[in-house]
Every structure is written in structure tokens, then in C-alpha cells.
mmCIF file of C-alpha atoms in Angstrom:
data_model
loop_
_atom_site.group_PDB
_atom_site.id
_atom_site.type_symbol
_atom_site.label_atom_id
_atom_site.label_comp_id
_atom_site.label_asym_id
_atom_site.label_seq_id
_atom_site.Cartn_x
_atom_site.Cartn_y
_atom_site.Cartn_z
ATOM 1 C CA VAL A 10 75.790 246.779 130.251
ATOM 2 C CA GLN A 11 73.591 250.487 130.027
ATOM 3 C CA LEU A 12 71.761 251.601 132.887
ATOM 4 C CA VAL A 13 69.769 254.858 132.285
ATOM 5 C CA GLU A 14 67.536 255.734 135.642
ATOM 6 C CA SER A 15 64.560 258.051 135.497
ATOM 7 C CA GLY A 16 61.733 259.143 138.050
ATOM 8 C CA GLY A 17 63.746 261.498 140.459
ATOM 9 C CA GLY A 18 62.552 264.980 141.663
ATOM 10 C CA SER A 19 61.226 267.295 144.351
ATOM 11 C CA VAL A 20 59.039 266.133 146.975
ATOM 12 C CA GLN A 21 57.735 267.226 150.372
ATOM 13 C CA ALA A 22 58.370 264.884 153.446
ATOM 14 C CA GLY A 23 56.060 261.885 153.487
ATOM 15 C CA GLY A 24 55.721 261.869 149.705
ATOM 16 C CA SER A 25 56.252 259.160 147.287
ATOM 17 C CA LEU A 26 58.433 258.625 144.154
ATOM 18 C CA ARG A 27 58.804 255.557 141.830
ATOM 19 C CA LEU A 28 62.595 255.417 140.502
ATOM 20 C CA SER A 29 62.722 253.411 136.934
ATOM 21 C CA CYS A 30 66.456 252.216 136.018
ATOM 22 C CA ALA A 31 66.269 250.787 132.281
ATOM 23 C CA ALA A 32 68.846 248.375 130.886
ATOM 24 C CA SER A 33 70.178 247.482 127.637
ATOM 25 C CA GLY A 34 72.788 244.969 126.590
ATOM 26 C CA GLY A 35 70.540 242.454 128.810
ATOM 27 C CA THR A 36 70.554 242.016 132.483
ATOM 28 C CA SER A 37 69.829 238.227 132.540
ATOM 29 C CA ASN A 38 69.169 236.875 135.727
ATOM 30 C CA ARG A 39 72.953 235.740 136.259
ATOM 31 C CA TYR A 40 73.151 239.550 137.190
ATOM 32 C CA CYS A 41 73.031 241.000 140.750
ATOM 33 C CA LEU A 42 71.163 244.298 140.934
ATOM 34 C CA ALA A 43 70.709 246.886 143.177
ATOM 35 C CA TRP A 44 70.028 250.456 144.658
ATOM 36 C CA PHE A 45 72.533 252.993 145.947
ATOM 37 C CA ARG A 46 72.515 256.314 147.013
ATOM 38 C CA GLN A 47 75.016 259.356 147.761
ATOM 39 C CA ALA A 48 74.474 262.433 149.527
ATOM 40 C CA PRO A 49 76.606 265.498 149.142
ATOM 41 C CA GLY A 50 79.552 265.052 151.477
ATOM 42 C CA LYS A 51 78.688 261.362 152.092
ATOM 43 C CA GLU A 52 80.164 257.969 150.398
ATOM 44 C CA ARG A 53 77.748 256.262 148.514
ATOM 45 C CA GLU A 54 75.688 253.803 150.577
ATOM 46 C CA TRP A 55 73.236 251.000 149.668
ATOM 47 C CA VAL A 56 69.552 251.260 149.474
ATOM 48 C CA ALA A 57 68.252 247.537 148.375
ATOM 49 C CA ARG A 58 69.365 244.874 146.331
ATOM 50 C CA PHE A 59 67.931 241.402 144.609
ATOM 51 C CA ASN A 60 69.745 238.616 146.806
ATOM 52 C CA SER A 61 69.831 235.187 144.846
ATOM 53 C CA PHE A 62 66.611 233.307 143.749
ATOM 54 C CA GLY A 63 64.802 236.527 143.873
ATOM 55 C CA ALA A 64 64.833 237.511 147.221
ATOM 56 C CA THR A 65 65.323 241.194 148.586
ATOM 57 C CA ALA A 66 67.049 243.033 150.761
ATOM 58 C CA TYR A 67 67.027 246.725 152.256
ATOM 59 C CA ALA A 68 69.051 249.052 154.159
ATOM 60 C CA ASP A 69 67.776 249.729 157.928
ATOM 61 C CA SER A 70 67.547 252.862 157.041
ATOM 62 C CA VAL A 71 64.749 252.468 154.258
ATOM 63 C CA LYS A 72 63.374 249.333 155.004
ATOM 64 C CA GLY A 73 59.697 249.211 155.329
ATOM 65 C CA ARG A 74 59.257 252.349 153.113
ATOM 66 C CA PHE A 75 61.426 251.522 149.913
ATOM 67 C CA THR A 76 60.246 248.541 147.805
ATOM 68 C CA ILE A 77 62.705 246.933 144.969
ATOM 69 C CA SER A 78 61.207 245.410 141.945
ATOM 70 C CA LYS A 79 61.753 244.568 138.502
ATOM 71 C CA ASP A 80 60.195 243.810 134.940
ATOM 72 C CA SER A 81 62.331 241.026 133.587
ATOM 73 C CA PHE A 82 60.679 241.188 130.418
ATOM 74 C CA LYS A 83 61.168 244.943 129.982
ATOM 75 C CA ASP A 84 64.283 244.790 131.743
ATOM 76 C CA ILE A 85 63.593 247.444 134.272
ATOM 77 C CA LEU A 86 64.512 247.793 137.525
ATOM 78 C CA TYR A 87 62.386 249.955 139.936
ATOM 79 C CA LEU A 88 62.411 251.575 143.723
ATOM 80 C CA GLU A 89 59.221 252.276 145.002
ATOM 81 C CA MET A 90 59.862 254.752 147.873
ATOM 82 C CA ASN A 91 57.245 255.859 150.390
ATOM 83 C CA ALA A 92 56.893 257.892 153.551
ATOM 84 C CA LEU A 93 60.146 259.813 152.158
ATOM 85 C CA LYS A 94 62.057 261.931 155.019
ATOM 86 C CA PRO A 95 64.274 264.822 154.042
ATOM 87 C CA ASP A 96 67.115 262.519 154.637
ATOM 88 C CA ASP A 97 66.812 260.556 152.079
ATOM 89 C CA THR A 98 67.597 263.670 149.750
ATOM 90 C CA ALA A 99 70.662 261.911 147.529
ATOM 91 C CA MET A 100 71.510 261.475 144.114
ATOM 92 C CA TYR A 101 70.137 257.615 143.468
ATOM 93 C CA TYR A 102 72.116 255.120 141.511
ATOM 94 C CA CYS A 103 71.192 251.738 139.764
ATOM 95 C CA ALA A 104 73.934 249.230 139.592
ATOM 96 C CA ALA A 105 74.368 245.846 138.247
ATOM 97 C CA ARG A 106 77.153 243.227 138.142
ATOM 98 C CA ASP A 107 77.496 240.069 136.510
ATOM 99 C CA SER A 108 77.690 237.569 139.523
ATOM 100 C CA GLY A 109 79.403 234.890 137.189
ATOM 101 C CA GLY A 110 77.213 231.960 138.554
ATOM 102 C CA GLY A 111 77.559 232.982 142.368
ATOM 103 C CA PHE A 112 75.748 234.234 144.462
ATOM 104 C CA CYS A 113 74.613 238.118 145.221
ATOM 105 C CA TYR A 114 74.190 238.756 148.318
ATOM 106 C CA SER A 115 76.994 241.699 148.272
ATOM 107 C CA SER A 116 75.939 245.375 149.185
ATOM 108 C CA ASP A 117 79.811 246.741 148.592
ATOM 109 C CA ALA A 118 79.365 249.286 145.923
ATOM 110 C CA ARG A 119 82.708 248.263 144.599
ATOM 111 C CA ARG A 120 81.682 245.097 143.777
ATOM 112 C CA PHE A 121 79.325 246.480 140.989
ATOM 113 C CA ASN A 122 80.796 247.623 137.227
ATOM 114 C CA TYR A 123 77.918 248.731 136.003
ATOM 115 C CA TRP A 124 76.473 252.058 137.083
ATOM 116 C CA GLY A 125 73.796 254.608 135.799
ATOM 117 C CA GLN A 126 74.215 258.037 135.642
ATOM 118 C CA GLY A 127 72.157 258.847 138.923
ATOM 119 C CA THR A 128 68.541 260.584 139.065
ATOM 120 C CA GLN A 129 68.106 263.202 141.932
ATOM 121 C CA VAL A 130 65.680 262.969 144.852
ATOM 122 C CA THR A 131 65.116 265.847 146.928
ATOM 123 C CA VAL A 132 62.761 265.922 149.863
ATOM 124 C CA SER A 133 61.747 269.214 151.719
ATOM 125 C CA SER A 134 60.425 269.101 155.261
#
């Protein structure tokens, strides 16, 4: 599985961006999909994910502002980001892991073994 992110950029606070993550090699429904981000000098943190059965979950810091979605036919994962804040500035990564038929409730980056190269999001005040 190869993941390629796009859609990052520089925006002012309050603005919006939509990130895309194109998957090749096939991320069937058994794959767990998520977005993470990493700011300079900070650890990588989980942002949003698809749980099993298509439900979604969000970090408290982005809840109500970010939306994760996917186009299963095109094999593209999205992250719609609204009301952006300077604290959202980071490199954003999409990630996937084979659930092995199990559940997708983990936010632990160490459990994800497929990663994109990242796309930079910079929010100015």
C-alpha cells in the first residue's frame, strides 16, 4: 500500500483546507485509516480516524472543525479542515494498517505501518 497526501498549504486563521490521501495497492474495507500530524519539536499526534463499521473519531483539539471522509471507489481519504488555528500548523500524514479482520479503534501511531510522505499545513494569525 502506498499513500500520497496533497492539499496542504498556507492559510490565515479561520480559513479552510481539504487534504487528500490517494492510496494505491488497495485499501479494502479491512484497512484502518487515519490522519496524524506532527508539529516541529513535538511528537506525532493522532487527528482523526475511521473506526470499524464506518464510524469516525476525532481528537478533542479538532472535534467540530475537522471531518474525515473517504471515497472508497477512488480509494482516496480526505480531511476537511475548517476554522483553522495557528496551533493546527503541522505536517499532516495519512496512515493505514491492515486490521486483520479485527477492529479499528486504535489511535496509536505505532500500530500503523503504512504512511504517506506528509503535506505541510501552515496557519498564520
